[in-house]
XYZ file of N, CA and C in Angstrom:
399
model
N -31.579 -16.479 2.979
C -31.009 -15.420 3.781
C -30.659 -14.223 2.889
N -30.961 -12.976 3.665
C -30.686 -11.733 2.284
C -29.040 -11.376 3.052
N -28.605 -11.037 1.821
C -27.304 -10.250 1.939
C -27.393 -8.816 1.977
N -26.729 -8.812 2.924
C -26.565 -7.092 3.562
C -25.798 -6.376 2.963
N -25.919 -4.980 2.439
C -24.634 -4.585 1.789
C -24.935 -3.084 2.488
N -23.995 -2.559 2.812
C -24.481 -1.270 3.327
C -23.531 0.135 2.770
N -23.577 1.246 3.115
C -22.981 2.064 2.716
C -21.863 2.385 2.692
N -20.443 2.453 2.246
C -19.057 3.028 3.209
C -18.660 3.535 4.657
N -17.944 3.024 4.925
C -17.614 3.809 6.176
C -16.921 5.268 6.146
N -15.929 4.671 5.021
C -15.116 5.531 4.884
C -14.794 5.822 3.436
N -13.978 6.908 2.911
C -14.051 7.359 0.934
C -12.708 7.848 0.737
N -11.891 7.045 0.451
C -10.796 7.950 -0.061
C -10.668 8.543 -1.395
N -10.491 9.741 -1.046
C -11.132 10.722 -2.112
C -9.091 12.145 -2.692
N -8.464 10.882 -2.175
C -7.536 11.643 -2.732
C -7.234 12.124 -4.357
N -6.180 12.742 -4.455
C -5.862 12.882 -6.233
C -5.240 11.857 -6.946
N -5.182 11.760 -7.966
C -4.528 10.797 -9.022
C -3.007 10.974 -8.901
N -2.417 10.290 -8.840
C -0.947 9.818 -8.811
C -0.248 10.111 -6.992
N -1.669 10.627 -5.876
C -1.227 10.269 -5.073
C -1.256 9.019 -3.725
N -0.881 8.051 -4.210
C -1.028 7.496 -3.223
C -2.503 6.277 -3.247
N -3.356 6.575 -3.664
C -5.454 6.570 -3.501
C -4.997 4.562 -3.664
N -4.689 3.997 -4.724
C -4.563 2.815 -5.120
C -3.683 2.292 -3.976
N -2.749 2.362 -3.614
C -1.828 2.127 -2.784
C -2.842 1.637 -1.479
N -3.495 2.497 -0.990
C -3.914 2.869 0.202
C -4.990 1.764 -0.457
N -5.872 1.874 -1.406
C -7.057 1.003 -1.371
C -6.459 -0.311 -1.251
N -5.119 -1.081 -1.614
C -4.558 -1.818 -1.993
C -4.363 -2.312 -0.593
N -3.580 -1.408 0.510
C -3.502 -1.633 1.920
C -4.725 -1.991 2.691
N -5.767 -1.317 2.826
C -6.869 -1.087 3.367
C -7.866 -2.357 2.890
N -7.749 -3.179 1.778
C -8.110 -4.366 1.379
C -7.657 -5.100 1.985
N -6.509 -5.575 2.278
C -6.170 -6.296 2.986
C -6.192 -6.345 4.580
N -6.682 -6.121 5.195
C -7.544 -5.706 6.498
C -8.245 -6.685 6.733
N -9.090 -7.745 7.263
C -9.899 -8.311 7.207
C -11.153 -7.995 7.898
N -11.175 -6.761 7.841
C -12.380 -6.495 8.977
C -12.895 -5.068 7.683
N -12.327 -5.080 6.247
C -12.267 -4.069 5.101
C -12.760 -4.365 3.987
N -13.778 -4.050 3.495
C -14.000 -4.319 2.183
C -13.983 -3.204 1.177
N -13.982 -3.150 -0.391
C -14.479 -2.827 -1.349
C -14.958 -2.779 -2.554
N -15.202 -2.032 -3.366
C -15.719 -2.761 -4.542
C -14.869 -4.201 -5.297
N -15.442 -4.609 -5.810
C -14.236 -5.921 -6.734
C -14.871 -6.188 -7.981
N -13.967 -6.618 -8.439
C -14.557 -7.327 -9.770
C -15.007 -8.661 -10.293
N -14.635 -8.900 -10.726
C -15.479 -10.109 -11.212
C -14.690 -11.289 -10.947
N -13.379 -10.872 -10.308
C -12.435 -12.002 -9.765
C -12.013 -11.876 -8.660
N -12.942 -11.099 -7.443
C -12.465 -10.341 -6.533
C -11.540 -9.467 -5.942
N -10.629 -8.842 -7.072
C -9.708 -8.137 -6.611
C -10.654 -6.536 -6.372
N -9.623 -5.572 -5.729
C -10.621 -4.772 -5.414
C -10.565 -3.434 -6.121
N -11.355 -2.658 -6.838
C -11.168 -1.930 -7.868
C -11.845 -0.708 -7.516
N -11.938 0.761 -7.875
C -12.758 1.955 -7.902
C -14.000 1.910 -7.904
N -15.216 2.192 -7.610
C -16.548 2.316 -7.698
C -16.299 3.129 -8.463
N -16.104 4.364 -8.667
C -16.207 5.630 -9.683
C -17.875 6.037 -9.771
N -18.309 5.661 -8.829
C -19.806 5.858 -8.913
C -20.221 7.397 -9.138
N -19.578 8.330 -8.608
C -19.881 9.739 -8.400
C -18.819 10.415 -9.286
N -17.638 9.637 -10.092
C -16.817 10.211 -10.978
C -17.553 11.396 -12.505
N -18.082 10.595 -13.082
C -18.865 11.335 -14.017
C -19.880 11.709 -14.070
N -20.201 11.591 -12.690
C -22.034 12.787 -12.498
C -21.650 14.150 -12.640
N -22.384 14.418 -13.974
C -22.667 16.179 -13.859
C -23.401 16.578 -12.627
N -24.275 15.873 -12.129
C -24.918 16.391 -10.851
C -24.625 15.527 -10.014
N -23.643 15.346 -8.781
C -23.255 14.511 -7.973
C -25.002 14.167 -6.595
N -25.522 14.895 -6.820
C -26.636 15.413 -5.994
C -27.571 14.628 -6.771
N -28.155 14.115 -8.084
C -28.966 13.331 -8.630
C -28.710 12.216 -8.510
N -26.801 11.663 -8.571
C -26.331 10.475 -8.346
C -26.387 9.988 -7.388
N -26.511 10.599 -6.047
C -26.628 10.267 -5.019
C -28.776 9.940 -4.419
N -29.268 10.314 -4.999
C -31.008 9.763 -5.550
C -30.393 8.296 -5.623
N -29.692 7.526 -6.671
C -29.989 6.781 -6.708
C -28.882 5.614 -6.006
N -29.308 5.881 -4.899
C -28.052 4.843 -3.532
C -27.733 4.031 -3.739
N -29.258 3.320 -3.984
C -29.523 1.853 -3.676
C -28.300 0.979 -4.995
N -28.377 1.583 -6.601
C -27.256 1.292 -7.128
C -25.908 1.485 -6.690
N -25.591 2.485 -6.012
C -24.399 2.734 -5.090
C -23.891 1.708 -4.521
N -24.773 1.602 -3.569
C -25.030 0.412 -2.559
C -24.519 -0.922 -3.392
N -25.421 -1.305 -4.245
C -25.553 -2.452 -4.995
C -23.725 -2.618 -5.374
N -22.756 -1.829 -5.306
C -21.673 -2.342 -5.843
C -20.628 -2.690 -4.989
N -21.147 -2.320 -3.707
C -20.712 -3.113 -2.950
C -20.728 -4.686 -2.406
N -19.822 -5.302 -2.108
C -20.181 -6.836 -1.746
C -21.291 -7.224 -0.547
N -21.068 -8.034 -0.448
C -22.667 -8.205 0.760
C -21.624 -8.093 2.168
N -22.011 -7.948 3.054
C -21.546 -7.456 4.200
C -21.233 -9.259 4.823
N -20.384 -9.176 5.530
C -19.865 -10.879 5.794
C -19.662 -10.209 7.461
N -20.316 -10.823 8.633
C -20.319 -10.011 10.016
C -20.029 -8.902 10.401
N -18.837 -8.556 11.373
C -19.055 -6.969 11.178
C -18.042 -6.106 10.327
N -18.067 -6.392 9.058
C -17.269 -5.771 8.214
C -17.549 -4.757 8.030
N -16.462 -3.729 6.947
C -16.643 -2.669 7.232
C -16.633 -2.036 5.600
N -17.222 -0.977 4.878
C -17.195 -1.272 3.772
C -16.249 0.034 3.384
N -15.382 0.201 2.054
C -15.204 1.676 1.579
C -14.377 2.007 0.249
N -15.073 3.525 -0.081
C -14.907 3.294 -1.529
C -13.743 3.923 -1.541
N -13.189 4.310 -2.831
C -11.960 5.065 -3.436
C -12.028 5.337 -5.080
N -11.948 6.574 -5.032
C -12.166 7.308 -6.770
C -11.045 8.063 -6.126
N -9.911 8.805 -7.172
C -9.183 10.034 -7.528
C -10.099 10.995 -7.687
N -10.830 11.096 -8.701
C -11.863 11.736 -9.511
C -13.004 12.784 -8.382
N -12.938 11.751 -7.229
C -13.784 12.280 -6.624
C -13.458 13.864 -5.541
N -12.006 14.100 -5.349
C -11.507 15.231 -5.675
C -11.849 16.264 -5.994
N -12.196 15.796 -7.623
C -11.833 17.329 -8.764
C -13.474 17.557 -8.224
N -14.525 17.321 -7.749
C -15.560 17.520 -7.681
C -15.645 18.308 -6.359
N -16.133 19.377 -6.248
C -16.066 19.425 -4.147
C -17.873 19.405 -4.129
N -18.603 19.186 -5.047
C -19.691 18.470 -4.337
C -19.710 16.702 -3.845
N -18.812 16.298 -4.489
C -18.837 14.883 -4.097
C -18.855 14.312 -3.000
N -18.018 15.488 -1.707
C -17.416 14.812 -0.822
C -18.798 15.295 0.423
N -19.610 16.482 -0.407
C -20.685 16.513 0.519
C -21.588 15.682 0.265
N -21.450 15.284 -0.837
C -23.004 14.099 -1.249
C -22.650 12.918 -0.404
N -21.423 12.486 -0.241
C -21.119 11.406 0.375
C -21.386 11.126 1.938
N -21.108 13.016 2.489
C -21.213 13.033 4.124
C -22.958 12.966 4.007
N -23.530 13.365 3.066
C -25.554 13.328 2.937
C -25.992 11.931 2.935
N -25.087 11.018 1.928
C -25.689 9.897 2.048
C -25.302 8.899 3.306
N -24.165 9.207 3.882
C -23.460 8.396 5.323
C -23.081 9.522 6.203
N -23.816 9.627 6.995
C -23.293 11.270 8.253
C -22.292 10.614 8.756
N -22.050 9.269 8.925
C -20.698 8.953 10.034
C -19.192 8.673 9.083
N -19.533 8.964 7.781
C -18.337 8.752 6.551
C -17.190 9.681 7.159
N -15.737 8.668 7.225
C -14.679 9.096 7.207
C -14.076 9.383 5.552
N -13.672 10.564 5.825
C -13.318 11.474 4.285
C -11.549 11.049 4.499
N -11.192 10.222 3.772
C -9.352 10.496 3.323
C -8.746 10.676 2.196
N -8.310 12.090 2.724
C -7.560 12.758 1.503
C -6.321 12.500 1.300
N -5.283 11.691 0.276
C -3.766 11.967 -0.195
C -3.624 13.186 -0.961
N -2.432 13.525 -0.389
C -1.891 14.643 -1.185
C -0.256 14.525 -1.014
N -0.008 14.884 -2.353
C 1.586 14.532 -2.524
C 2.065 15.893 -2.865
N 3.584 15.778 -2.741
C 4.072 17.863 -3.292
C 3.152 18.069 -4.873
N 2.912 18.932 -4.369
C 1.962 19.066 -6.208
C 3.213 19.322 -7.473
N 4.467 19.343 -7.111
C 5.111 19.362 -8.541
C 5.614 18.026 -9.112
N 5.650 17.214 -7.589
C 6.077 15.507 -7.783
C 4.687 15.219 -8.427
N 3.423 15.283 -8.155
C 2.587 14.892 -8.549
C 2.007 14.979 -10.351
N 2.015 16.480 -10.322
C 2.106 17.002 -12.007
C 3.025 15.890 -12.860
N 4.126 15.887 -12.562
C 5.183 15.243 -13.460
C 4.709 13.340 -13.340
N 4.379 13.293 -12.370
C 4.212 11.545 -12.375
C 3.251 11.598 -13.185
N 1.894 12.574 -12.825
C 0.603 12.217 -13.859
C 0.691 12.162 -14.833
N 1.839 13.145 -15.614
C 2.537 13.596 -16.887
C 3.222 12.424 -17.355
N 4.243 12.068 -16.783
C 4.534 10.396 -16.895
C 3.618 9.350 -17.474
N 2.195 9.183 -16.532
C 1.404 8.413 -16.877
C 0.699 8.635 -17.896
N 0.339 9.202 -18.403
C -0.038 9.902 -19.603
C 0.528 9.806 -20.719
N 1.575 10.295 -20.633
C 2.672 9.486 -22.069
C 2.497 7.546 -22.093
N 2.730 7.187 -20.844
C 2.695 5.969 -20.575
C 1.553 5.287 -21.669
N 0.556 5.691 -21.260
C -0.991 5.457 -21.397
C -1.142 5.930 -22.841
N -0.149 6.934 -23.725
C -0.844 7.397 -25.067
C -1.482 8.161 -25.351
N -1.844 9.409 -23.574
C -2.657 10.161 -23.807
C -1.728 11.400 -24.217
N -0.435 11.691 -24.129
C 0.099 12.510 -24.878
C 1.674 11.739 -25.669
N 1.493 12.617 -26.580
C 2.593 12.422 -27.343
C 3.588 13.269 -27.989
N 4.770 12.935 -28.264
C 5.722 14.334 -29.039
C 5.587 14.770 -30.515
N 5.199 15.416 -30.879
C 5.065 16.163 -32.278
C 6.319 16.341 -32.599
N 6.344 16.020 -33.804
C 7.563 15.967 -34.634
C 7.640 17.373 -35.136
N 9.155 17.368 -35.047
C 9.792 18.922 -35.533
C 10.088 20.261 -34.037
């Protein structure tokens, strides 16, 4: 029997530190919801369209797209989630090109709560640090 895997339904395509994980986190647990996972099934980012210089070449190649999704289990429903996919505003048209019926969800938080949490995470993470003196 072949396994079906089909395109997203839906892309949450909000910003980083608002909300995007949360929501993928909710929306997993659905049983009628899938998305990408890993290698222990929890459910993680595709980031498929994150680092295309040309979101429009990345989208040529679907069928890998496709491929990272799980196989379709009756009438489930599939969908991705990147931050990243945001900072791009071709992304969110490559996505309506490759699925015309794709639901687009955007988070957005006050942008000064947001700055400072990302800023937060960042120190967190090691990506900035305090210079001495």
């Amino acid at each position: 029997r072949l396994s079906t895997r089909c395109l997203p339904s839906l892309a949450v395509i909000g910003a980083m530190k608002c909300g995007t994980t949360n929501l993928m986190l909710y929306l997993s647990l659905h049983p009628g919801l899938r998305t990408t996972e890993n290698a222990a099934g929890w459910p993680v980012e595709s980031r498929f369209f994150s680092r295309a210089t040309d979101p429009r070449r990345a989208a040529a190649r679907w069928r890998e797209y496709v491929a990272k999704f799980p196989p379709r289990r009756g009438n489930e429903l599939t969908f991705d989630k990147s931050p990243n996919y945001v900072v791009n505003p071709l992304v969110p048209l490559v996505l309506r090109r490759l699925a015309p019926s794709i639901k687009l969800v955007a988070t957005v938080r006050d942008p000064t709560r947001r700055a400072y949490s990302h800023f937060q995470h960042d120190c967190r993470n090691g990506r900035l640090v305090r210079r001495a003196g």
